mmCIF file of C-alpha atoms and ligand atoms in Angstrom:
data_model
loop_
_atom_site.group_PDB
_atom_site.id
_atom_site.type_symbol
_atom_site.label_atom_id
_atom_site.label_comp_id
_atom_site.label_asym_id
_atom_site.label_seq_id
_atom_site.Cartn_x
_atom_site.Cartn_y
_atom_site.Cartn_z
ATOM 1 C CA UNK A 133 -13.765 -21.113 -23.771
ATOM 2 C CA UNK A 134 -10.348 -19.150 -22.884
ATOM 3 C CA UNK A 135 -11.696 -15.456 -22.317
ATOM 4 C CA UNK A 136 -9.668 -12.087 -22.134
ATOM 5 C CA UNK A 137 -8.693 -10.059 -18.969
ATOM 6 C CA UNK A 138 -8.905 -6.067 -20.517
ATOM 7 C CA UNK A 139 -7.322 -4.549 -17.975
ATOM 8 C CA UNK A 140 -8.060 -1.198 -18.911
ATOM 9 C CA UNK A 141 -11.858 -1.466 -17.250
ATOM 10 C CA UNK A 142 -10.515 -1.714 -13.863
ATOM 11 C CA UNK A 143 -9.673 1.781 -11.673
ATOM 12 C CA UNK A 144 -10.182 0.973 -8.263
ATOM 13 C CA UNK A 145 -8.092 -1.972 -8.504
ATOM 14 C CA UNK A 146 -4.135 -2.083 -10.623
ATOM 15 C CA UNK A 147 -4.749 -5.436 -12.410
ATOM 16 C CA UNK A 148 -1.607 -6.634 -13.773
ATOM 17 C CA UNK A 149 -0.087 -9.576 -15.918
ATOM 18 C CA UNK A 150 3.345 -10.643 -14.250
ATOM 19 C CA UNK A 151 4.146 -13.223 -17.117
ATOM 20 C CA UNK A 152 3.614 -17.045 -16.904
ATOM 21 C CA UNK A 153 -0.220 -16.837 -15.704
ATOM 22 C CA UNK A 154 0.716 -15.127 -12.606
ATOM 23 C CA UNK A 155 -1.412 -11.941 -11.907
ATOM 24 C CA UNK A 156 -1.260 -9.166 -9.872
ATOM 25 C CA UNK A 157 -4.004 -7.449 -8.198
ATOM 26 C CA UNK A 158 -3.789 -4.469 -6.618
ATOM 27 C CA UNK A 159 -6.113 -2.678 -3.959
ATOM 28 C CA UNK A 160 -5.570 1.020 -5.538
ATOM 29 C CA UNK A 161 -6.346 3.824 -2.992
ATOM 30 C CA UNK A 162 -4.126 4.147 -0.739
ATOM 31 C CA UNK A 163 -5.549 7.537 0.088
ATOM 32 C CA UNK A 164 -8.334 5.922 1.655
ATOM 33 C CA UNK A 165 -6.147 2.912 3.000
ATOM 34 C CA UNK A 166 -7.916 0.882 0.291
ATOM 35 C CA UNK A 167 -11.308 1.127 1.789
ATOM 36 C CA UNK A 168 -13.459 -1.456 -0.232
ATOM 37 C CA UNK A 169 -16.376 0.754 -1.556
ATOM 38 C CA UNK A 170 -18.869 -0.811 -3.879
ATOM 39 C CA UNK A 171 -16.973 -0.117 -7.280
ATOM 40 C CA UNK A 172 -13.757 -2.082 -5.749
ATOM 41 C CA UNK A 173 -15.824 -4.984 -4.946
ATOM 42 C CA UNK A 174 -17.549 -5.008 -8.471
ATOM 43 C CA UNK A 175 -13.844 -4.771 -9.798
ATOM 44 C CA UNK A 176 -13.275 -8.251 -7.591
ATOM 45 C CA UNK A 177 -16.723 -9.644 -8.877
ATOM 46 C CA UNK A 178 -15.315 -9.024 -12.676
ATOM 47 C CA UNK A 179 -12.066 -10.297 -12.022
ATOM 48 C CA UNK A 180 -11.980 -12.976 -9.824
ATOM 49 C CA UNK A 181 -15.183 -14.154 -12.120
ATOM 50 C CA UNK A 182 -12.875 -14.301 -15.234
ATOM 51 C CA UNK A 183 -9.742 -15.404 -14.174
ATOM 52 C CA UNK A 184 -10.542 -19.112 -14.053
ATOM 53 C CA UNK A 185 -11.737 -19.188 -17.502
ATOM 54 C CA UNK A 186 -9.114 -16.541 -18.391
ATOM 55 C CA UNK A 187 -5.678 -19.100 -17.914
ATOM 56 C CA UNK A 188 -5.011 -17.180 -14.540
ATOM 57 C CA UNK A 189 -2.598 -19.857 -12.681
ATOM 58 C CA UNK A 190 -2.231 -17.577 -10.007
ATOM 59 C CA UNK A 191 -2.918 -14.404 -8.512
ATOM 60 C CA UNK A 192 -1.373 -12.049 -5.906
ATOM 61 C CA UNK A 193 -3.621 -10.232 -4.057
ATOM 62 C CA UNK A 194 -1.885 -6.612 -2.642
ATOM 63 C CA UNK A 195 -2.754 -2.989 -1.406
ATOM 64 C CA UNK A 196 -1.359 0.169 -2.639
ATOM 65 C CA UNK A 197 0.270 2.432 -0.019
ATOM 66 C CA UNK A 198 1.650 1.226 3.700
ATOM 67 C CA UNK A 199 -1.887 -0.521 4.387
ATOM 68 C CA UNK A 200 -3.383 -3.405 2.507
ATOM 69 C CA UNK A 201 -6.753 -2.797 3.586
ATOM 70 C CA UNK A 202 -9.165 -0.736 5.929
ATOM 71 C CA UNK A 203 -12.008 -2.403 5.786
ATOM 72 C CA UNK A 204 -15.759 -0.977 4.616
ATOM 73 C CA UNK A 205 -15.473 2.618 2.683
ATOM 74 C CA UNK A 206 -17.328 4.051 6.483
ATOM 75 C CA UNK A 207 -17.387 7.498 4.107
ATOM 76 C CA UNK A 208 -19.583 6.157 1.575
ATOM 77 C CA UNK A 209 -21.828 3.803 3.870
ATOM 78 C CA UNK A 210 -22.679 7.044 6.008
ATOM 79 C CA UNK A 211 -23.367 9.357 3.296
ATOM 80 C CA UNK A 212 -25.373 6.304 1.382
ATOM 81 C CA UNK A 213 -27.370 6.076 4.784
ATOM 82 C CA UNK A 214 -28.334 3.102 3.575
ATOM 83 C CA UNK A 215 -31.729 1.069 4.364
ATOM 84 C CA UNK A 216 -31.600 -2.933 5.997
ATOM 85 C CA UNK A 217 -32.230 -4.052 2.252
ATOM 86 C CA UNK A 218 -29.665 -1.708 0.888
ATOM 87 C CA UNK A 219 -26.976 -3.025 3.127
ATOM 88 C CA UNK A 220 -27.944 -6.576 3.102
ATOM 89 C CA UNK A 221 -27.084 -6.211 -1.165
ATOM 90 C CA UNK A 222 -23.860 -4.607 -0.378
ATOM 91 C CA UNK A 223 -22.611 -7.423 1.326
ATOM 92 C CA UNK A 224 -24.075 -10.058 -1.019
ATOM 93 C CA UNK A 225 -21.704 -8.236 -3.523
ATOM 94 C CA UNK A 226 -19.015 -8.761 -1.537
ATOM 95 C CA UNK A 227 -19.938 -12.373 -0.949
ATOM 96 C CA UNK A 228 -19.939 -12.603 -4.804
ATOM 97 C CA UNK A 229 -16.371 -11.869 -4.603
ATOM 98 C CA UNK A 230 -14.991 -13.331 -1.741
ATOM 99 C CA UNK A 231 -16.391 -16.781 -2.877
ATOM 100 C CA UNK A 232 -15.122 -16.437 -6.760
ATOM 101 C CA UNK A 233 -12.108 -16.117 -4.565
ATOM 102 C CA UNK A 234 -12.412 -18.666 -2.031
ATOM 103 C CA UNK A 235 -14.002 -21.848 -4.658
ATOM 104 C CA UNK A 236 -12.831 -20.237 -7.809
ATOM 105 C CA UNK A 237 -10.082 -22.703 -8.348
ATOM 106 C CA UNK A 238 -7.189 -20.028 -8.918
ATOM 107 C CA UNK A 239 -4.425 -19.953 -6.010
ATOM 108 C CA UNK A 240 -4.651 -16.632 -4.655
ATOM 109 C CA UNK A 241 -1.540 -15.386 -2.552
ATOM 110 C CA UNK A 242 -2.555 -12.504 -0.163
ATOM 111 C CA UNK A 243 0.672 -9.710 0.430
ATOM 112 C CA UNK A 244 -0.064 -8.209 3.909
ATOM 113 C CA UNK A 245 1.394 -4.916 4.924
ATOM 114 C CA UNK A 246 0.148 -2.137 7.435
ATOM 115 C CA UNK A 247 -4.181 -2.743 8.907
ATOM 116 C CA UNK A 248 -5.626 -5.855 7.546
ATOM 117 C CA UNK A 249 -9.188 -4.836 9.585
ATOM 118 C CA UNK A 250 -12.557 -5.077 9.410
ATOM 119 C CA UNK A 251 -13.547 -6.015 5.931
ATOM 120 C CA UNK A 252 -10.524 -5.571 5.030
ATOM 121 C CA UNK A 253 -9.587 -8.892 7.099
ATOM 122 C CA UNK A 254 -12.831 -10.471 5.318
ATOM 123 C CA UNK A 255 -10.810 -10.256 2.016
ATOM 124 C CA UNK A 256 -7.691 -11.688 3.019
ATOM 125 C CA UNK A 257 -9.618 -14.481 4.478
ATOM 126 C CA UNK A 258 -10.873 -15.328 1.397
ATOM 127 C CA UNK A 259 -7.355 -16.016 -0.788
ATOM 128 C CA UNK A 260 -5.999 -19.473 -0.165
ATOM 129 C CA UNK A 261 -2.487 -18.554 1.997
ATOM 130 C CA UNK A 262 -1.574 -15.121 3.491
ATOM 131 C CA UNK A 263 1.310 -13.508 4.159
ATOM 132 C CA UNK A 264 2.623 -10.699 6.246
ATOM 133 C CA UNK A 265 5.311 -8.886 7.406
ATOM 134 C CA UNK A 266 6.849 -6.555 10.363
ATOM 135 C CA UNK A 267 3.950 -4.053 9.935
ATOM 136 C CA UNK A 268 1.011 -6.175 9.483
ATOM 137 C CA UNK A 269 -1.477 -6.071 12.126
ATOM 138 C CA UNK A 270 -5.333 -7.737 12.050
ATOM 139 C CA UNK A 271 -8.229 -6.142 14.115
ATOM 140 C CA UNK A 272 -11.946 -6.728 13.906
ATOM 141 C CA UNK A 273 -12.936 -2.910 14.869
ATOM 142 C CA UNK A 274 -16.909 -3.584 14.080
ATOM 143 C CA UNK A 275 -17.518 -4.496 17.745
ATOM 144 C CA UNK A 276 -15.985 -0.501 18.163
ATOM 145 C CA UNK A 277 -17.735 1.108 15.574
ATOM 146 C CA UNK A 278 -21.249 -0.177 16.183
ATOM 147 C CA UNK A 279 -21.210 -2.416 12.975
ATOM 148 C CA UNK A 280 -20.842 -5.957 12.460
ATOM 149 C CA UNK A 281 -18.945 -8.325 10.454
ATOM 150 C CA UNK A 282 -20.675 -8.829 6.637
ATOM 151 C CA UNK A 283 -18.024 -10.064 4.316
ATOM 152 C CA UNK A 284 -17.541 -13.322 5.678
ATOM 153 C CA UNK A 285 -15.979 -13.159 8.974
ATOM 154 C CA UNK A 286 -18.034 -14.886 10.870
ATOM 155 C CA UNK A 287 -17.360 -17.827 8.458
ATOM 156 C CA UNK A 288 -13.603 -17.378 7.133
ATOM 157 C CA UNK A 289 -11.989 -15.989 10.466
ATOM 158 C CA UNK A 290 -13.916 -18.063 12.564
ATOM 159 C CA UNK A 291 -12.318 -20.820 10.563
ATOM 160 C CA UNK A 292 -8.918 -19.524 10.385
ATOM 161 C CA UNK A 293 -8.348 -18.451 14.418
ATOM 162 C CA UNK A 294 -11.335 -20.135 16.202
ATOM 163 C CA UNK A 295 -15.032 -18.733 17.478
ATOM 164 C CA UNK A 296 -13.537 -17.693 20.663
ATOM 165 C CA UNK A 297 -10.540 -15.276 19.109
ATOM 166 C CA UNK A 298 -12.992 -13.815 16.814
ATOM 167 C CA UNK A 299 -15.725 -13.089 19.462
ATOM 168 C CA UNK A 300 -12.506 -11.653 21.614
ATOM 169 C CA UNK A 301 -11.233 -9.752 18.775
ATOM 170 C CA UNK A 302 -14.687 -8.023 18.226
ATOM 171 C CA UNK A 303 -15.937 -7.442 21.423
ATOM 172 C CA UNK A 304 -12.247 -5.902 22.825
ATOM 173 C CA UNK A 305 -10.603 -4.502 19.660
ATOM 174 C CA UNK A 306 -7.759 -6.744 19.824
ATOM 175 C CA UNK A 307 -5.184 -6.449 17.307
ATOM 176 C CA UNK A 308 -2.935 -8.971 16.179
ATOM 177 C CA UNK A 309 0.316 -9.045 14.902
ATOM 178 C CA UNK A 310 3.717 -10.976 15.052
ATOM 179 C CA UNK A 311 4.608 -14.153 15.337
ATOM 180 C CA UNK A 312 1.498 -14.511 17.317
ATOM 181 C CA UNK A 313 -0.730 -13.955 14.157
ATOM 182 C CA UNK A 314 0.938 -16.555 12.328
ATOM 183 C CA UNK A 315 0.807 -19.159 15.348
ATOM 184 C CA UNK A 316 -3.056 -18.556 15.829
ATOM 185 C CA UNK A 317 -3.558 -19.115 12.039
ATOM 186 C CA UNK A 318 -4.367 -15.731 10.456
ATOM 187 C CA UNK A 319 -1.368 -15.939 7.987
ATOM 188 C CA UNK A 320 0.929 -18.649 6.736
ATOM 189 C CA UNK A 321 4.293 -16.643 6.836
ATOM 190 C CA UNK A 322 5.671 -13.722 8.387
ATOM 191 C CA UNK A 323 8.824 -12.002 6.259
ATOM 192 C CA UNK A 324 11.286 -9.876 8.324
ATOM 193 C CA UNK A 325 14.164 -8.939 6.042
ATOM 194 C CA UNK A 326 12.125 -8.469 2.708
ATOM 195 C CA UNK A 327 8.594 -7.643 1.822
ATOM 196 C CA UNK A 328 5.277 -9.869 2.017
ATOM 197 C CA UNK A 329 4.884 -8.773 -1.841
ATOM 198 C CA UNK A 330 8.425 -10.271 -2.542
ATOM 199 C CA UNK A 331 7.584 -13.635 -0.733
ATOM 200 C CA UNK A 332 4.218 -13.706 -1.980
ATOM 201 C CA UNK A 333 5.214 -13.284 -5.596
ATOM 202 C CA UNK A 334 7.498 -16.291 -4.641
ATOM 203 C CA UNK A 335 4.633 -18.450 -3.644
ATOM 204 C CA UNK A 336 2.569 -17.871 -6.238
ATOM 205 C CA UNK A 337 5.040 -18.474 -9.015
ATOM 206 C CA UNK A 338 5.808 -21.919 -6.909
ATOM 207 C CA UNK A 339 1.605 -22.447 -7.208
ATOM 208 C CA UNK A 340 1.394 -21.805 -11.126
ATOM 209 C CA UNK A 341 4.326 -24.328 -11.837
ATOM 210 C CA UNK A 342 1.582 -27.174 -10.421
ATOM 211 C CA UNK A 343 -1.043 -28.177 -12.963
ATOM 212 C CA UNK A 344 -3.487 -26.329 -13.302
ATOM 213 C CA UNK A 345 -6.570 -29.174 -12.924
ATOM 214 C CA UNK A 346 -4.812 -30.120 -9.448
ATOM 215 C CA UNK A 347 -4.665 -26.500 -8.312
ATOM 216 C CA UNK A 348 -8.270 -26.181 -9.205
ATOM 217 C CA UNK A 349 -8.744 -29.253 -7.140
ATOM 218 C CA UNK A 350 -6.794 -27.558 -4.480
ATOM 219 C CA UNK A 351 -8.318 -24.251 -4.182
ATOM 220 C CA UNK A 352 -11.786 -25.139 -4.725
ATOM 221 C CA UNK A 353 -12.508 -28.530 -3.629
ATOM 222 C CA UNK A 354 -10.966 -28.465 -0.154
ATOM 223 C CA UNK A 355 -13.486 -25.681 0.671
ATOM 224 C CA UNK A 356 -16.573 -26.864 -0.440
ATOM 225 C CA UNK A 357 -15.814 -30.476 1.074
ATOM 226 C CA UNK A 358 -15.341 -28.574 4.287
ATOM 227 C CA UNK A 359 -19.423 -27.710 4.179
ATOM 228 C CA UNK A 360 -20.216 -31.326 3.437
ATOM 229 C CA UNK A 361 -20.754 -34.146 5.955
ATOM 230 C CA UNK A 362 -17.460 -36.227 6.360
ATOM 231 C CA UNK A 363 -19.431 -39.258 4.213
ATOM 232 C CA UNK A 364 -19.939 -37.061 1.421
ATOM 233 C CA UNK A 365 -16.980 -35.348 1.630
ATOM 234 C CA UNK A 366 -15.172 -38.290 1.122
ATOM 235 C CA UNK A 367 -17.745 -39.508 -2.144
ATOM 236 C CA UNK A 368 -16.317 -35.847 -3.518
ATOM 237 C CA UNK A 369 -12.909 -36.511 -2.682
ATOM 238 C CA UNK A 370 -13.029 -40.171 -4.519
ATOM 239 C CA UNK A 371 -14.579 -38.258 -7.856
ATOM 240 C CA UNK A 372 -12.186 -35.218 -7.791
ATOM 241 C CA UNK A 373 -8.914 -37.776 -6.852
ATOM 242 C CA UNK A 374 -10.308 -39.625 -9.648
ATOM 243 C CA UNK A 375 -10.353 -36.689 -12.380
ATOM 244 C CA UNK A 376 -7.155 -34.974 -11.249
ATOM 245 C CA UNK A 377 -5.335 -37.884 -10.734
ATOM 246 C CA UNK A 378 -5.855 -39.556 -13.943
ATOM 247 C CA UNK A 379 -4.840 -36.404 -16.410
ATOM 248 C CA UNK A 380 -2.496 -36.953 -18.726
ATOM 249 C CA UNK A 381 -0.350 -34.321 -17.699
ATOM 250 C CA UNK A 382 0.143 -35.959 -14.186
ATOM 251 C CA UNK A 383 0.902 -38.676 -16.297
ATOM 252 C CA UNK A 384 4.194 -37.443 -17.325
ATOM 253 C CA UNK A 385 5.170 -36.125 -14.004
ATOM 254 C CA UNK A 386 4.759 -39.572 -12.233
ATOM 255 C CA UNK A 387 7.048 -41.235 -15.291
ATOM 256 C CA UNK A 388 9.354 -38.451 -14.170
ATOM 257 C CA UNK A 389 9.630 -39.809 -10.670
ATOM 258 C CA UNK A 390 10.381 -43.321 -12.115
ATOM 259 C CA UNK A 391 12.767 -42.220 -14.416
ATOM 260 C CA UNK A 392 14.415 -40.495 -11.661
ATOM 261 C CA UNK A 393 14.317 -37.049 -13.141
ATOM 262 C CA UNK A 394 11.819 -35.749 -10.996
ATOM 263 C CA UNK A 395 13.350 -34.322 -7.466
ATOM 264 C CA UNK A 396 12.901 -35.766 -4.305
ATOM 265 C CA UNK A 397 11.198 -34.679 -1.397
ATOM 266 C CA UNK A 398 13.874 -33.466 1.067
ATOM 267 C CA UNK A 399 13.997 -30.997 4.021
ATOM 268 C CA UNK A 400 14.384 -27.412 3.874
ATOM 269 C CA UNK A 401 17.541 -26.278 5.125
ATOM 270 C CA UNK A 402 17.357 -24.257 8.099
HETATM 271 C C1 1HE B 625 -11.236 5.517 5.239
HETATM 272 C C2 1HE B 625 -11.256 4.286 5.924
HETATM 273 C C3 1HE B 625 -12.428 3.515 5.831
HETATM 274 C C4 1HE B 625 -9.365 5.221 6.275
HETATM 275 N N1 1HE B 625 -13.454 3.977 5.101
HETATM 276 N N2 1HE B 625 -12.278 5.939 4.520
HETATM 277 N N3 1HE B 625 -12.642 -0.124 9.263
HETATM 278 C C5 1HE B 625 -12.097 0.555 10.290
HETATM 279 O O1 1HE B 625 -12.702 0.807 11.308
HETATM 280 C C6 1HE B 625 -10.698 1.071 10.069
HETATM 281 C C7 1HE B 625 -10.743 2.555 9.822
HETATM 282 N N4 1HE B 625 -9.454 3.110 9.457
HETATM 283 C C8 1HE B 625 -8.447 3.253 10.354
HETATM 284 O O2 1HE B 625 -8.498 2.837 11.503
HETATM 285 C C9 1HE B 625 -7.234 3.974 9.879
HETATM 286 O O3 1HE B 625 -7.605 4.794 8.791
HETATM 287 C C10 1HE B 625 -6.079 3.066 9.427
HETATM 288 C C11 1HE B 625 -5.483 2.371 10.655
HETATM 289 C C12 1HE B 625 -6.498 2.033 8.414
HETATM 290 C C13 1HE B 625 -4.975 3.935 8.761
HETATM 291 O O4 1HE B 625 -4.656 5.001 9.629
HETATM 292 P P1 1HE B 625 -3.935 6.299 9.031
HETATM 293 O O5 1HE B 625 -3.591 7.197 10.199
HETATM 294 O O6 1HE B 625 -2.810 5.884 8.144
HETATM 295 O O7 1HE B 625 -4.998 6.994 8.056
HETATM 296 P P2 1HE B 625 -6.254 7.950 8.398
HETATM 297 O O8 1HE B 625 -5.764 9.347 8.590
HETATM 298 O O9 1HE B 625 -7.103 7.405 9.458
HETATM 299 O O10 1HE B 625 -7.077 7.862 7.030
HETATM 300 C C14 1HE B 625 -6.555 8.376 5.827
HETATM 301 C C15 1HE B 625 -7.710 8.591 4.897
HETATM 302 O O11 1HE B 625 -8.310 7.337 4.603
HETATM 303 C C16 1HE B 625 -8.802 9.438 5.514
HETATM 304 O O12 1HE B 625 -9.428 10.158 4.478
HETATM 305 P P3 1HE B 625 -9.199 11.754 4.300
HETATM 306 O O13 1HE B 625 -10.033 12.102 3.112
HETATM 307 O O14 1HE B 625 -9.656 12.359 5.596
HETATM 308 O O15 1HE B 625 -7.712 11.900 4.065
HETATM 309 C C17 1HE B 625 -9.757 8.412 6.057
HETATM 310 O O16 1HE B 625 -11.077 8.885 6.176
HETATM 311 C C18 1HE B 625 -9.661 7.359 4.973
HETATM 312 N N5 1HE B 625 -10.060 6.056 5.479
HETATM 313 N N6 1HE B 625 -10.076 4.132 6.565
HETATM 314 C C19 1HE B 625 -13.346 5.163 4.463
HETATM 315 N N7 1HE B 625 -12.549 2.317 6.420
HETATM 316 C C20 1HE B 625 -19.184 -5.770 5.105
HETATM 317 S S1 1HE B 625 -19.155 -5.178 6.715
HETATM 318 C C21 1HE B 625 -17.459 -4.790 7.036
HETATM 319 C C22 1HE B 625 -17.393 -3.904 8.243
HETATM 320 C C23 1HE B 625 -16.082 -3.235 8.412
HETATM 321 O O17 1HE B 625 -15.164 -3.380 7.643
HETATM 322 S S2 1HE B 625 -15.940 -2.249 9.789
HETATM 323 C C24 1HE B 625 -14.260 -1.820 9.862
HETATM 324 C C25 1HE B 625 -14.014 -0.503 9.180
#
């Protein structure tokens, strides 16, 4: 069933094998602040598609150049002067992606640097933890440019900072960035002395060292039991628990807790 990633095919992304299942994928025009225009999103449909069936344990999701991601290519929607229908596809292509993201079952680690707006917010809501640094800053500019959220936002963001900050964010241009973008939940960690690449490459290597059944578990089932009712939710829960929890290769990491050779729990050191 394993199936090959040729990494040759993609241009508008940098797709990259790091070594032990951990990828690399890279936003790759930084001369348009990685604007996603419809070939980049294709190249997320194709990839994101494959990985899980590819043995992908992990991916890092990055942008070329001192901004991860400006949003919708405004160049090419202007000179498509597209119809209702046209534009309604467009973003069902970048749904495509962003859920083989989101309920793929492959832990992606999003490295934040520079404008994370617009659409370009859309896609970092859709990997499983984000992380930023001093430059990072989030804005929903639609409300500004006479546009309006498609990839997602009004479904990941929401969910991530709350209806109120999102509604705020559009209707006032508010940008966020800080320590005060981690505490209302748009990213997970915040580097200061090194770069959100370096930590996220960090996390991700930490993700593929799980199993990969559980992190399919992880980074697929928690989201769709979120759209369920809390009685069916749990059902799911009982059927996944009872899959992931039974493998034999969680098996030999729970005799390596009795035998003691497993480590312990303990705090981090501050
Ligand atoms: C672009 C785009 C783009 C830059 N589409 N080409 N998103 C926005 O409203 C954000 C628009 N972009 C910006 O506010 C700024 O470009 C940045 C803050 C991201 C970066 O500023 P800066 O000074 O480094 O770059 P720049 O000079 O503004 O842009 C450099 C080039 O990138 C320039 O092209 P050039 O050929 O003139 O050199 C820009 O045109 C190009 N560029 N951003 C196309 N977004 C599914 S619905 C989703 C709806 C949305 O995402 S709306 C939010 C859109």
């Amino acid at each position: 069933m394993s199936v090959e990633i040729d990494t040759s095919r993609f241009t508008k992304t940098a797709v990259e094998h790091h070594g032990d299942g951990v990828w690399v994928v890279t936003l790759n025009r930084p001369e348009k602040r990685n604007a996603l225009d419809v070939h980049t999103i294709e190249e997320l449909v194709d990839f994101f598609s494959t990985a899980p069936r590819a043995g992908v344990k992990a991916v890092v999701l990055a942008g070329a150049g001192d901004h991860f991601c400006a949003g919708l290519d405004l160049i090419e929607h202007h000179d498509e002067d597209r119809s209702p229908a046209d534009f309604m596809h467009v973003c069902l292509r970048w749904h495509e992606a962003f859920n083989k993201m989101e309920y793929g079952g492959v832990p992606i680690i999003a490295a934040l640097q520079g404008a994370v707006v617009g659409g370009g917010l859309e896609l970092a809501s859709s990997a499983h933890i984000r992380v930023m640094d001093d430059t990072t800053y989030f804005a929903l500019p639609e409300g500004q440019r006479g546009l309006f959220t498609g990839g997602g936002a009004t479904i990941r963001v929401a969910d991530l900072v709350g209806k109120a900050r999102m509604i705020d964010m559009m209707l006032t241009g508010r940008v966020h960035q800080g320590q005060e973008a981690v505490d209302i939940g748009l990213a997970q960690y915040l580097e200061t002395d090194r770069s959100s690449l370096d930590k996220a490459m960090e996390l991700a290597r930490q993700a593929a060292a799980n199993l990969p059944l559980t992190n399919f578990a992880i980074c697929s089932a928690i989201s769709h039991m979120q759209n369920m009712s809390s009685l069916d939710a749990a059902y799911a829960e009982s059927v996944v628990a009872g899959v992931v929890n039974t493998q034999p290769l969680a098996r030999e990491r729970l005799a390596a807790f009795a035998d003691r050779s497993a480590p312990r729990v303990r705090p981090t050191s501050r």
